[in-house]
Structure formats: C-alpha cells, structure tokens
Amino acid sequence: MNQIPTIKTHRLTLRPFTLEDAPELQRLAGDRAIADTTQSIPHPYEDGMAEKWISSHFETFNQGKGVDFAITRNSDKALVGAISLMHIIKGHQATLGYWIGKPYWSKGFCTEAAHAVLNFAFTKFRMIRVHASHITRNPASGRVMQKLGLRHEGCQRQQIRKWGKFEDLELYGILEEEWRKGPSEPFSGSS
C-alpha cells in the first residue's frame, strides 16, 4: 500500500488528512461562502461527511484515481483548506481542485499550495496536462489559475446546477512543457 506523500512549501505543509481533521474540516467547509462557489461541497456540511470523505482518500490514492491533501500552515499547523488532483489518467492528465477556508482567504495560501501540487503532478505523476475549472462568479479562483500559468480554454455555459440555478464554468489548463517554462519557486502573493 502506498502512502499519500507530504509536500512542504515555504509557509505550508500539504499532508494526508486524518480523522482528527474532521471537526475543523467540517467547520471550514461548512461555511456557506465555501459551498456557494465550489462545484461539489454540500451545504449544510452534515455530521459524518468529513469522516466519510477522509476515509476514502487512501483507496482513491492507491487505485491511482486521485490524491487529496490537507493544506496546513507551518507556523501553527492550522488546517486552512484542501487541494486535490482528481480524475487521474496515469501518464496523461488530472483535474486540479481546491478550496481555502474563509478565515484564510487573500493570504496567498491557495496559489502556494496549487504551485506545489502542479509540480508534484508533473514531476512525480509524470502528467502531461492538468486542468481546472471554476464557477464564473468566483473570479478569485480564476486568478489563482492564471497566476499558476494555466490558460483559459473556454466556458461551459450553464454546465452545472448549484442550488437550483444553472452556473457557467470557466475552463483552464496547462501542459507540462508550459509548466517547465514557468516560475520554479512557490508564489507568496495574495489569493
């Protein structure tokens, strides 16, 4: 059985979630503002959901389908969010997904974590492409993608239904060769 790795950056540690993270995960992900602009986080975030999601991580990783990381702050080990590579097609592509708890917005944590995960995808998983999407009315997520060098690839109009309303998705992607030409150090700016 393979273990989910730990990735360190200047300010963050990306590590496997543990069941001890469940109460804080539920508190952060349970904020309506988080669910409002993400594609798959439910609201309300009910008891047991965090534990069930965390319990699925090792099997998903060992099947080669994805990897989920807890984003924690080095200074105090606080859980600040989550970042994942999903829908992995070995040696080809993966989907990048992330969210940051509202108390930690606009501190650059998402960009720093995503930079590390993209590096992991291209160097350890040997991906040739990573793609991501965001709900159009969540431009902050798009700014993270742009800072990382992902290119806008289009818009899927009314692609998902969120709380009874159809939402557009903005699509972004980056190729391994484009990543290699970009910055090699983690970002530390805002977003």
PDB file of N, CA and C in Angstrom, residues 20-123:
ATOM      1  N   GLU A  20      -8.654  13.063  12.716  1.00  0.00           N
ATOM      2  CA  GLU A  20      -8.595  14.150  13.692  1.00  0.00           C
ATOM      3  C   GLU A  20      -8.878  15.509  13.041  1.00  0.00           C
ATOM      4  N   ASP A  21      -8.724  15.597  11.719  1.00  0.00           N
ATOM      5  CA  ASP A  21      -9.018  16.839  10.999  1.00  0.00           C
ATOM      6  C   ASP A  21     -10.516  17.055  10.784  1.00  0.00           C
ATOM      7  N   ALA A  22     -11.313  16.027  10.990  1.00  0.00           N
ATOM      8  CA  ALA A  22     -12.728  16.084  10.616  1.00  0.00           C
ATOM      9  C   ALA A  22     -13.495  17.256  11.233  1.00  0.00           C
ATOM     10  N   PRO A  23     -13.383  17.541  12.538  1.00  0.00           N
ATOM     11  CA  PRO A  23     -14.163  18.669  13.082  1.00  0.00           C
ATOM     12  C   PRO A  23     -13.807  20.014  12.434  1.00  0.00           C
ATOM     13  N   GLU A  24     -12.510  20.276  12.233  1.00  0.00           N
ATOM     14  CA  GLU A  24     -12.110  21.549  11.608  1.00  0.00           C
ATOM     15  C   GLU A  24     -12.472  21.566  10.132  1.00  0.00           C
ATOM     16  N   LEU A  25     -12.332  20.432   9.464  1.00  0.00           N
ATOM     17  CA  LEU A  25     -12.759  20.329   8.064  1.00  0.00           C
ATOM     18  C   LEU A  25     -14.237  20.649   7.948  1.00  0.00           C
ATOM     19  N   GLN A  26     -15.052  20.073   8.820  1.00  0.00           N
ATOM     20  CA  GLN A  26     -16.488  20.333   8.787  1.00  0.00           C
ATOM     21  C   GLN A  26     -16.789  21.804   9.057  1.00  0.00           C
ATOM     22  N   ARG A  27     -16.068  22.402  10.005  1.00  0.00           N
ATOM     23  CA  ARG A  27     -16.294  23.816  10.331  1.00  0.00           C
ATOM     24  C   ARG A  27     -15.956  24.706   9.138  1.00  0.00           C
ATOM     25  N   LEU A  28     -14.778  24.492   8.528  1.00  0.00           N
ATOM     26  CA  LEU A  28     -14.344  25.345   7.415  1.00  0.00           C
ATOM     27  C   LEU A  28     -15.189  25.110   6.161  1.00  0.00           C
ATOM     28  N   ALA A  29     -15.342  23.851   5.771  1.00  0.00           N
ATOM     29  CA  ALA A  29     -16.100  23.530   4.555  1.00  0.00           C
ATOM     30  C   ALA A  29     -17.590  23.802   4.741  1.00  0.00           C
ATOM     31  N   GLY A  30     -18.035  23.811   5.996  1.00  0.00           N
ATOM     32  CA  GLY A  30     -19.444  24.050   6.269  1.00  0.00           C
ATOM     33  C   GLY A  30     -19.884  25.493   6.141  1.00  0.00           C
ATOM     34  N   ASP A  31     -18.939  26.398   5.959  1.00  0.00           N
ATOM     35  CA  ASP A  31     -19.275  27.810   5.760  1.00  0.00           C
ATOM     36  C   ASP A  31     -20.008  27.948   4.426  1.00  0.00           C
ATOM     37  N   ARG A  32     -21.161  28.553   4.443  1.00  0.00           N
ATOM     38  CA  ARG A  32     -21.959  28.690   3.217  1.00  0.00           C
ATOM     39  C   ARG A  32     -21.167  29.380   2.099  1.00  0.00           C
ATOM     40  N   ALA A  33     -20.271  30.307   2.448  1.00  0.00           N
ATOM     41  CA  ALA A  33     -19.472  31.011   1.443  1.00  0.00           C
ATOM     42  C   ALA A  33     -18.557  30.049   0.681  1.00  0.00           C
ATOM     43  N   ILE A  34     -18.106  28.985   1.322  1.00  0.00           N
ATOM     44  CA  ILE A  34     -17.265  27.984   0.656  1.00  0.00           C
ATOM     45  C   ILE A  34     -18.122  27.165  -0.303  1.00  0.00           C
ATOM     46  N   ALA A  35     -19.215  26.650   0.191  1.00  0.00           N
ATOM     47  CA  ALA A  35     -20.101  25.836  -0.647  1.00  0.00           C
ATOM     48  C   ALA A  35     -20.672  26.626  -1.820  1.00  0.00           C
ATOM     49  N   ASP A  36     -20.912  27.901  -1.619  1.00  0.00           N
ATOM     50  CA  ASP A  36     -21.541  28.734  -2.638  1.00  0.00           C
ATOM     51  C   ASP A  36     -20.744  28.812  -3.933  1.00  0.00           C
ATOM     52  N   THR A  37     -19.416  28.799  -3.837  1.00  0.00           N
ATOM     53  CA  THR A  37     -18.612  28.999  -5.046  1.00  0.00           C
ATOM     54  C   THR A  37     -17.765  27.781  -5.422  1.00  0.00           C
ATOM     55  N   THR A  38     -18.073  26.634  -4.835  1.00  0.00           N
ATOM     56  CA  THR A  38     -17.396  25.404  -5.237  1.00  0.00           C
ATOM     57  C   THR A  38     -18.410  24.489  -5.920  1.00  0.00           C
ATOM     58  N   GLN A  39     -17.888  23.592  -6.718  1.00  0.00           N
ATOM     59  CA  GLN A  39     -18.767  22.739  -7.507  1.00  0.00           C
ATOM     60  C   GLN A  39     -19.341  21.558  -6.729  1.00  0.00           C
ATOM     61  N   SER A  40     -18.637  21.074  -5.704  1.00  0.00           N
ATOM     62  CA  SER A  40     -19.089  19.826  -5.104  1.00  0.00           C
ATOM     63  C   SER A  40     -19.217  19.824  -3.584  1.00  0.00           C
ATOM     64  N   ILE A  41     -18.939  20.918  -2.911  1.00  0.00           N
ATOM     65  CA  ILE A  41     -19.080  20.926  -1.452  1.00  0.00           C
ATOM     66  C   ILE A  41     -20.542  21.197  -1.109  1.00  0.00           C
ATOM     67  N   PRO A  42     -21.148  20.295  -0.322  1.00  0.00           N
ATOM     68  CA  PRO A  42     -22.558  20.466   0.034  1.00  0.00           C
ATOM     69  C   PRO A  42     -22.744  21.483   1.157  1.00  0.00           C
ATOM     70  N   HIS A  43     -23.949  21.979   1.265  1.00  0.00           N
ATOM     71  CA  HIS A  43     -24.330  22.831   2.384  1.00  0.00           C
ATOM     72  C   HIS A  43     -25.763  22.493   2.749  1.00  0.00           C
ATOM     73  N   PRO A  44     -26.055  22.177   3.974  1.00  0.00           N
ATOM     74  CA  PRO A  44     -25.120  22.142   5.094  1.00  0.00           C
ATOM     75  C   PRO A  44     -24.150  20.955   4.993  1.00  0.00           C
ATOM     76  N   TYR A  45     -23.000  21.124   5.613  1.00  0.00           N
ATOM     77  CA  TYR A  45     -21.976  20.075   5.668  1.00  0.00           C
ATOM     78  C   TYR A  45     -22.254  19.299   6.948  1.00  0.00           C
ATOM     79  N   GLU A  46     -22.959  18.204   6.800  1.00  0.00           N
ATOM     80  CA  GLU A  46     -23.534  17.494   7.943  1.00  0.00           C
ATOM     81  C   GLU A  46     -22.514  16.620   8.666  1.00  0.00           C
ATOM     82  N   ASP A  47     -22.864  16.273   9.904  1.00  0.00           N
ATOM     83  CA  ASP A  47     -22.030  15.380  10.703  1.00  0.00           C
ATOM     84  C   ASP A  47     -21.777  14.087   9.940  1.00  0.00           C
ATOM     85  N   GLY A  48     -20.552  13.615   9.984  1.00  0.00           N
ATOM     86  CA  GLY A  48     -20.171  12.370   9.335  1.00  0.00           C
ATOM     87  C   GLY A  48     -19.640  12.541   7.921  1.00  0.00           C
ATOM     88  N   MET A  49     -19.958  13.663   7.260  1.00  0.00           N
ATOM     89  CA  MET A  49     -19.491  13.866   5.886  1.00  0.00           C
ATOM     90  C   MET A  49     -17.972  13.976   5.817  1.00  0.00           C
ATOM     91  N   ALA A  50     -17.379  14.702   6.742  1.00  0.00           N
ATOM     92  CA  ALA A  50     -15.925  14.880   6.735  1.00  0.00           C
ATOM     93  C   ALA A  50     -15.228  13.534   6.943  1.00  0.00           C
ATOM     94  N   GLU A  51     -15.694  12.770   7.900  1.00  0.00           N
ATOM     95  CA  GLU A  51     -15.096  11.463   8.171  1.00  0.00           C
ATOM     96  C   GLU A  51     -15.216  10.533   6.969  1.00  0.00           C
ATOM     97  N   LYS A  52     -16.373  10.535   6.337  1.00  0.00           N
ATOM     98  CA  LYS A  52     -16.577   9.674   5.162  1.00  0.00           C
ATOM     99  C   LYS A  52     -15.631  10.077   4.033  1.00  0.00           C
ATOM    100  N   TRP A  53     -15.502  11.377   3.775  1.00  0.00           N
ATOM    101  CA  TRP A  53     -14.624  11.853   2.704  1.00  0.00           C
ATOM    102  C   TRP A  53     -13.172  11.510   3.014  1.00  0.00           C
ATOM    103  N   ILE A  54     -12.721  11.787   4.236  1.00  0.00           N
ATOM    104  CA  ILE A  54     -11.344  11.479   4.620  1.00  0.00           C
ATOM    105  C   ILE A  54     -11.068   9.985   4.488  1.00  0.00           C
ATOM    106  N   SER A  55     -12.012   9.158   4.882  1.00  0.00           N
ATOM    107  CA  SER A  55     -11.828   7.704   4.838  1.00  0.00           C
ATOM    108  C   SER A  55     -11.673   7.159   3.419  1.00  0.00           C
ATOM    109  N   SER A  56     -12.071   7.918   2.427  1.00  0.00           N
ATOM    110  CA  SER A  56     -11.969   7.467   1.036  1.00  0.00           C
ATOM    111  C   SER A  56     -10.607   7.767   0.404  1.00  0.00           C
ATOM    112  N   HIS A  57      -9.789   8.583   1.032  1.00  0.00           N
ATOM    113  CA  HIS A  57      -8.571   9.098   0.406  1.00  0.00           C
ATOM    114  C   HIS A  57      -7.530   8.039   0.078  1.00  0.00           C
ATOM    115  N   PHE A  58      -7.260   7.124   1.003  1.00  0.00           N
ATOM    116  CA  PHE A  58      -6.196   6.150   0.760  1.00  0.00           C
ATOM    117  C   PHE A  58      -6.561   5.200  -0.371  1.00  0.00           C
ATOM    118  N   GLU A  59      -7.814   4.768  -0.426  1.00  0.00           N
ATOM    119  CA  GLU A  59      -8.239   3.886  -1.515  1.00  0.00           C
ATOM    120  C   GLU A  59      -8.162   4.611  -2.856  1.00  0.00           C
ATOM    121  N   THR A  60      -8.621   5.847  -2.895  1.00  0.00           N
ATOM    122  CA  THR A  60      -8.554   6.632  -4.133  1.00  0.00           C
ATOM    123  C   THR A  60      -7.108   6.774  -4.600  1.00  0.00           C
ATOM    124  N   PHE A  61      -6.206   7.064  -3.660  1.00  0.00           N
ATOM    125  CA  PHE A  61      -4.793   7.215  -3.997  1.00  0.00           C
ATOM    126  C   PHE A  61      -4.195   5.886  -4.457  1.00  0.00           C
ATOM    127  N   ASN A  62      -4.474   4.823  -3.724  1.00  0.00           N
ATOM    128  CA  ASN A  62      -3.887   3.525  -4.068  1.00  0.00           C
ATOM    129  C   ASN A  62      -4.437   2.947  -5.366  1.00  0.00           C
ATOM    130  N   GLN A  63      -5.607   3.375  -5.777  1.00  0.00           N
ATOM    131  CA  GLN A  63      -6.161   2.971  -7.075  1.00  0.00           C
ATOM    132  C   GLN A  63      -5.652   3.858  -8.204  1.00  0.00           C
ATOM    133  N   GLY A  64      -4.875   4.879  -7.863  1.00  0.00           N
ATOM    134  CA  GLY A  64      -4.331   5.777  -8.873  1.00  0.00           C
ATOM    135  C   GLY A  64      -5.348   6.738  -9.447  1.00  0.00           C
ATOM    136  N   LYS A  65      -6.464   6.941  -8.741  1.00  0.00           N
ATOM    137  CA  LYS A  65      -7.535   7.800  -9.247  1.00  0.00           C
ATOM    138  C   LYS A  65      -7.427   9.251  -8.793  1.00  0.00           C
ATOM    139  N   GLY A  66      -6.678   9.490  -7.697  1.00  0.00           N
ATOM    140  CA  GLY A  66      -6.580  10.851  -7.197  1.00  0.00           C
ATOM    141  C   GLY A  66      -5.749  10.919  -5.943  1.00  0.00           C
ATOM    142  N   VAL A  67      -5.486  12.146  -5.517  1.00  0.00           N
ATOM    143  CA  VAL A  67      -4.772  12.388  -4.269  1.00  0.00           C
ATOM    144  C   VAL A  67      -5.324  13.664  -3.647  1.00  0.00           C
ATOM    145  N   ASP A  68      -5.614  13.577  -2.352  1.00  0.00           N
ATOM    146  CA  ASP A  68      -6.181  14.698  -1.610  1.00  0.00           C
ATOM    147  C   ASP A  68      -5.217  15.104  -0.509  1.00  0.00           C
ATOM    148  N   PHE A  69      -4.996  16.398  -0.383  1.00  0.00           N
ATOM    149  CA  PHE A  69      -4.090  16.925   0.629  1.00  0.00           C
ATOM    150  C   PHE A  69      -4.821  17.901   1.545  1.00  0.00           C
ATOM    151  N   ALA A  70      -4.505  17.825   2.829  1.00  0.00           N
ATOM    152  CA  ALA A  70      -4.875  18.877   3.772  1.00  0.00           C
ATOM    153  C   ALA A  70      -3.845  19.977   3.610  1.00  0.00           C
ATOM    154  N   ILE A  71      -4.295  21.212   3.489  1.00  0.00           N
ATOM    155  CA  ILE A  71      -3.386  22.360   3.445  1.00  0.00           C
ATOM    156  C   ILE A  71      -3.284  22.883   4.869  1.00  0.00           C
ATOM    157  N   THR A  72      -2.065  22.804   5.435  1.00  0.00           N
ATOM    158  CA  THR A  72      -1.867  23.276   6.802  1.00  0.00           C
ATOM    159  C   THR A  72      -0.769  24.333   6.831  1.00  0.00           C
ATOM    160  N   ARG A  73      -0.908  25.231   7.763  1.00  0.00           N
ATOM    161  CA  ARG A  73       0.058  26.320   7.914  1.00  0.00           C
ATOM    162  C   ARG A  73       1.226  25.840   8.771  1.00  0.00           C
ATOM    163  N   ASN A  74       2.442  26.064   8.311  1.00  0.00           N
ATOM    164  CA  ASN A  74       3.624  25.623   9.053  1.00  0.00           C
ATOM    165  C   ASN A  74       3.735  26.287  10.419  1.00  0.00           C
ATOM    166  N   SER A  75       3.365  27.549  10.522  1.00  0.00           N
ATOM    167  CA  SER A  75       3.576  28.312  11.753  1.00  0.00           C
ATOM    168  C   SER A  75       2.824  27.740  12.949  1.00  0.00           C
ATOM    169  N   ASP A  76       1.611  27.217  12.718  1.00  0.00           N
ATOM    170  CA  ASP A  76       0.804  26.715  13.840  1.00  0.00           C
ATOM    171  C   ASP A  76       0.065  25.417  13.533  1.00  0.00           C
ATOM    172  N   LYS A  77       0.342  24.824  12.376  1.00  0.00           N
ATOM    173  CA  LYS A  77      -0.269  23.547  11.956  1.00  0.00           C
ATOM    174  C   LYS A  77      -1.771  23.657  11.695  1.00  0.00           C
ATOM    175  N   ALA A  78      -2.307  24.875  11.610  1.00  0.00           N
ATOM    176  CA  ALA A  78      -3.740  25.069  11.384  1.00  0.00           C
ATOM    177  C   ALA A  78      -4.146  24.545  10.015  1.00  0.00           C
ATOM    178  N   LEU A  79      -5.279  23.862   9.960  1.00  0.00           N
ATOM    179  CA  LEU A  79      -5.868  23.436   8.694  1.00  0.00           C
ATOM    180  C   LEU A  79      -6.471  24.661   8.030  1.00  0.00           C
ATOM    181  N   VAL A  80      -6.048  24.947   6.781  1.00  0.00           N
ATOM    182  CA  VAL A  80      -6.573  26.132   6.096  1.00  0.00           C
ATOM    183  C   VAL A  80      -7.422  25.776   4.879  1.00  0.00           C
ATOM    184  N   GLY A  81      -7.368  24.524   4.413  1.00  0.00           N
ATOM    185  CA  GLY A  81      -8.159  24.141   3.253  1.00  0.00           C
ATOM    186  C   GLY A  81      -7.763  22.779   2.737  1.00  0.00           C
ATOM    187  N   ALA A  82      -8.151  22.527   1.493  1.00  0.00           N
ATOM    188  CA  ALA A  82      -7.879  21.239   0.853  1.00  0.00           C
ATOM    189  C   ALA A  82      -7.528  21.465  -0.609  1.00  0.00           C
ATOM    190  N   ILE A  83      -6.704  20.563  -1.136  1.00  0.00           N
ATOM    191  CA  ILE A  83      -6.338  20.615  -2.550  1.00  0.00           C
ATOM    192  C   ILE A  83      -6.204  19.189  -3.052  1.00  0.00           C
ATOM    193  N   SER A  84      -6.648  18.951  -4.277  1.00  0.00           N
ATOM    194  CA  SER A  84      -6.694  17.595  -4.807  1.00  0.00           C
ATOM    195  C   SER A  84      -6.315  17.542  -6.276  1.00  0.00           C
ATOM    196  N   LEU A  85      -5.790  16.400  -6.668  1.00  0.00           N
ATOM    197  CA  LEU A  85      -5.711  16.001  -8.063  1.00  0.00           C
ATOM    198  C   LEU A  85      -6.732  14.887  -8.217  1.00  0.00           C
ATOM    199  N   MET A  86      -7.689  15.076  -9.112  1.00  0.00           N
ATOM    200  CA  MET A  86      -8.793  14.133  -9.277  1.00  0.00           C
ATOM    201  C   MET A  86      -8.838  13.615 -10.711  1.00  0.00           C
ATOM    202  N   HIS A  87      -9.599  12.565 -10.893  1.00  0.00           N
ATOM    203  CA  HIS A  87      -9.834  12.005 -12.227  1.00  0.00           C
ATOM    204  C   HIS A  87      -8.518  11.764 -12.957  1.00  0.00           C
ATOM    205  N   ILE A  88      -7.553  11.198 -12.248  1.00  0.00           N
ATOM    206  CA  ILE A  88      -6.226  10.976 -12.821  1.00  0.00           C
ATOM    207  C   ILE A  88      -6.285   9.910 -13.908  1.00  0.00           C
ATOM    208  N   ILE A  89      -5.696  10.233 -15.036  1.00  0.00           N
ATOM    209  CA  ILE A  89      -5.428   9.262 -16.090  1.00  0.00           C
ATOM    210  C   ILE A  89      -3.907   9.153 -16.133  1.00  0.00           C
ATOM    211  N   LYS A  90      -3.392   8.041 -15.645  1.00  0.00           N
ATOM    212  CA  LYS A  90      -1.955   7.864 -15.440  1.00  0.00           C
ATOM    213  C   LYS A  90      -1.153   8.233 -16.687  1.00  0.00           C
ATOM    214  N   GLY A  91      -0.133   9.067 -16.475  1.00  0.00           N
ATOM    215  CA  GLY A  91       0.747   9.488 -17.550  1.00  0.00           C
ATOM    216  C   GLY A  91       0.125  10.469 -18.523  1.00  0.00           C
ATOM    217  N   HIS A  92      -1.086  10.922 -18.225  1.00  0.00           N
ATOM    218  CA  HIS A  92      -1.759  11.837 -19.141  1.00  0.00           C
ATOM    219  C   HIS A  92      -2.239  13.101 -18.432  1.00  0.00           C
ATOM    220  N   GLN A  93      -3.335  13.004 -17.672  1.00  0.00           N
ATOM    221  CA  GLN A  93      -3.926  14.228 -17.152  1.00  0.00           C
ATOM    222  C   GLN A  93      -4.620  14.025 -15.818  1.00  0.00           C
ATOM    223  N   ALA A  94      -4.914  15.150 -15.171  1.00  0.00           N
ATOM    224  CA  ALA A  94      -5.651  15.168 -13.914  1.00  0.00           C
ATOM    225  C   ALA A  94      -6.379  16.498 -13.793  1.00  0.00           C
ATOM    226  N   THR A  95      -7.372  16.511 -12.940  1.00  0.00           N
ATOM    227  CA  THR A  95      -8.123  17.718 -12.623  1.00  0.00           C
ATOM    228  C   THR A  95      -7.650  18.254 -11.283  1.00  0.00           C
ATOM    229  N   LEU A  96      -7.338  19.536 -11.231  1.00  0.00           N
ATOM    230  CA  LEU A  96      -6.933  20.204 -10.003  1.00  0.00           C
ATOM    231  C   LEU A  96      -8.163  20.834  -9.364  1.00  0.00           C
ATOM    232  N   GLY A  97      -8.338  20.595  -8.075  1.00  0.00           N
ATOM    233  CA  GLY A  97      -9.434  21.211  -7.332  1.00  0.00           C
ATOM    234  C   GLY A  97      -8.934  21.693  -5.981  1.00  0.00           C
ATOM    235  N   TYR A  98      -9.524  22.757  -5.454  1.00  0.00           N
ATOM    236  CA  TYR A  98      -9.060  23.306  -4.181  1.00  0.00           C
ATOM    237  C   TYR A  98     -10.120  24.194  -3.565  1.00  0.00           C
ATOM    238  N   TRP A  99      -9.980  24.404  -2.273  1.00  0.00           N
ATOM    239  CA  TRP A  99     -10.745  25.421  -1.550  1.00  0.00           C
ATOM    240  C   TRP A  99      -9.944  25.831  -0.318  1.00  0.00           C
ATOM    241  N   ILE A 100     -10.143  27.053   0.095  1.00  0.00           N
ATOM    242  CA  ILE A 100      -9.477  27.617   1.263  1.00  0.00           C
ATOM    243  C   ILE A 100     -10.561  28.126   2.217  1.00  0.00           C
ATOM    244  N   GLY A 101     -10.412  27.831   3.501  1.00  0.00           N
ATOM    245  CA  GLY A 101     -11.362  28.317   4.494  1.00  0.00           C
ATOM    246  C   GLY A 101     -11.405  29.834   4.529  1.00  0.00           C
ATOM    247  N   LYS A 102     -12.569  30.363   4.735  1.00  0.00           N
ATOM    248  CA  LYS A 102     -12.776  31.820   4.673  1.00  0.00           C
ATOM    249  C   LYS A 102     -11.826  32.622   5.568  1.00  0.00           C
ATOM    250  N   PRO A 103     -11.473  32.168   6.783  1.00  0.00           N
ATOM    251  CA  PRO A 103     -10.538  32.957   7.595  1.00  0.00           C
ATOM    252  C   PRO A 103      -9.148  33.095   6.960  1.00  0.00           C
ATOM    253  N   TYR A 104      -8.865  32.288   5.939  1.00  0.00           N
ATOM    254  CA  TYR A 104      -7.531  32.261   5.336  1.00  0.00           C
ATOM    255  C   TYR A 104      -7.509  32.800   3.906  1.00  0.00           C
ATOM    256  N   TRP A 105      -8.594  33.419   3.472  1.00  0.00           N
ATOM    257  CA  TRP A 105      -8.650  33.996   2.133  1.00  0.00           C
ATOM    258  C   TRP A 105      -7.675  35.158   2.007  1.00  0.00           C
ATOM    259  N   SER A 106      -7.229  35.403   0.781  1.00  0.00           N
ATOM    260  CA  SER A 106      -6.400  36.552   0.408  1.00  0.00           C
ATOM    261  C   SER A 106      -5.046  36.595   1.115  1.00  0.00           C
ATOM    262  N   LYS A 107      -4.492  35.419   1.396  1.00  0.00           N
ATOM    263  CA  LYS A 107      -3.176  35.338   2.018  1.00  0.00           C
ATOM    264  C   LYS A 107      -2.172  34.592   1.133  1.00  0.00           C
ATOM    265  N   GLY A 108      -2.605  34.196  -0.079  1.00  0.00           N
ATOM    266  CA  GLY A 108      -1.711  33.514  -0.999  1.00  0.00           C
ATOM    267  C   GLY A 108      -1.566  32.024  -0.763  1.00  0.00           C
ATOM    268  N   PHE A 109      -2.306  31.467   0.201  1.00  0.00           N
ATOM    269  CA  PHE A 109      -2.162  30.047   0.519  1.00  0.00           C
ATOM    270  C   PHE A 109      -2.593  29.146  -0.637  1.00  0.00           C
ATOM    271  N   CYS A 110      -3.650  29.508  -1.323  1.00  0.00           N
ATOM    272  CA  CYS A 110      -4.139  28.668  -2.416  1.00  0.00           C
ATOM    273  C   CYS A 110      -3.125  28.608  -3.556  1.00  0.00           C
ATOM    274  N   THR A 111      -2.598  29.748  -3.933  1.00  0.00           N
ATOM    275  CA  THR A 111      -1.619  29.784  -5.020  1.00  0.00           C
ATOM    276  C   THR A 111      -0.367  28.998  -4.651  1.00  0.00           C
ATOM    277  N   GLU A 112       0.098  29.169  -3.420  1.00  0.00           N
ATOM    278  CA  GLU A 112       1.299  28.457  -2.967  1.00  0.00           C
ATOM    279  C   GLU A 112       1.071  26.939  -2.959  1.00  0.00           C
ATOM    280  N   ALA A 113      -0.076  26.503  -2.447  1.00  0.00           N
ATOM    281  CA  ALA A 113      -0.385  25.076  -2.411  1.00  0.00           C
ATOM    282  C   ALA A 113      -0.556  24.516  -3.816  1.00  0.00           C
ATOM    283  N   ALA A 114      -1.259  25.241  -4.668  1.00  0.00           N
ATOM    284  CA  ALA A 114      -1.502  24.755  -6.032  1.00  0.00           C
ATOM    285  C   ALA A 114      -0.208  24.672  -6.828  1.00  0.00           C
ATOM    286  N   HIS A 115       0.701  25.606  -6.618  1.00  0.00           N
ATOM    287  CA  HIS A 115       2.000  25.552  -7.284  1.00  0.00           C
ATOM    288  C   HIS A 115       2.707  24.244  -6.917  1.00  0.00           C
ATOM    289  N   ALA A 116       2.696  23.902  -5.631  1.00  0.00           N
ATOM    290  CA  ALA A 116       3.355  22.673  -5.175  1.00  0.00           C
ATOM    291  C   ALA A 116       2.685  21.428  -5.748  1.00  0.00           C
ATOM    292  N   VAL A 117       1.367  21.435  -5.836  1.00  0.00           N
ATOM    293  CA  VAL A 117       0.646  20.271  -6.358  1.00  0.00           C
ATOM    294  C   VAL A 117       0.870  20.124  -7.864  1.00  0.00           C
ATOM    295  N   LEU A 118       0.929  21.229  -8.585  1.00  0.00           N
ATOM    296  CA  LEU A 118       1.249  21.136 -10.013  1.00  0.00           C
ATOM    297  C   LEU A 118       2.650  20.566 -10.213  1.00  0.00           C
ATOM    298  N   ASN A 119       3.599  21.019  -9.421  1.00  0.00           N
ATOM    299  CA  ASN A 119       4.948  20.475  -9.505  1.00  0.00           C
ATOM    300  C   ASN A 119       4.935  18.970  -9.237  1.00  0.00           C
ATOM    301  N   PHE A 120       4.191  18.557  -8.233  1.00  0.00           N
ATOM    302  CA  PHE A 120       4.034  17.139  -7.900  1.00  0.00           C
ATOM    303  C   PHE A 120       3.427  16.372  -9.081  1.00  0.00           C
ATOM    304  N   ALA A 121       2.383  16.938  -9.676  1.00  0.00           N
ATOM    305  CA  ALA A 121       1.707  16.270 -10.802  1.00  0.00           C
ATOM    306  C   ALA A 121       2.654  16.051 -11.975  1.00  0.00           C
ATOM    307  N   PHE A 122       3.457  17.057 -12.275  1.00  0.00           N
ATOM    308  CA  PHE A 122       4.329  16.966 -13.447  1.00  0.00           C
ATOM    309  C   PHE A 122       5.624  16.196 -13.181  1.00  0.00           C
ATOM    310  N   THR A 123       6.112  16.206 -11.953  1.00  0.00           N
ATOM    311  CA  THR A 123       7.382  15.522 -11.679  1.00  0.00           C
ATOM    312  C   THR A 123       7.193  14.113 -11.140  1.00  0.00           C
TER     313      THR A 123
END
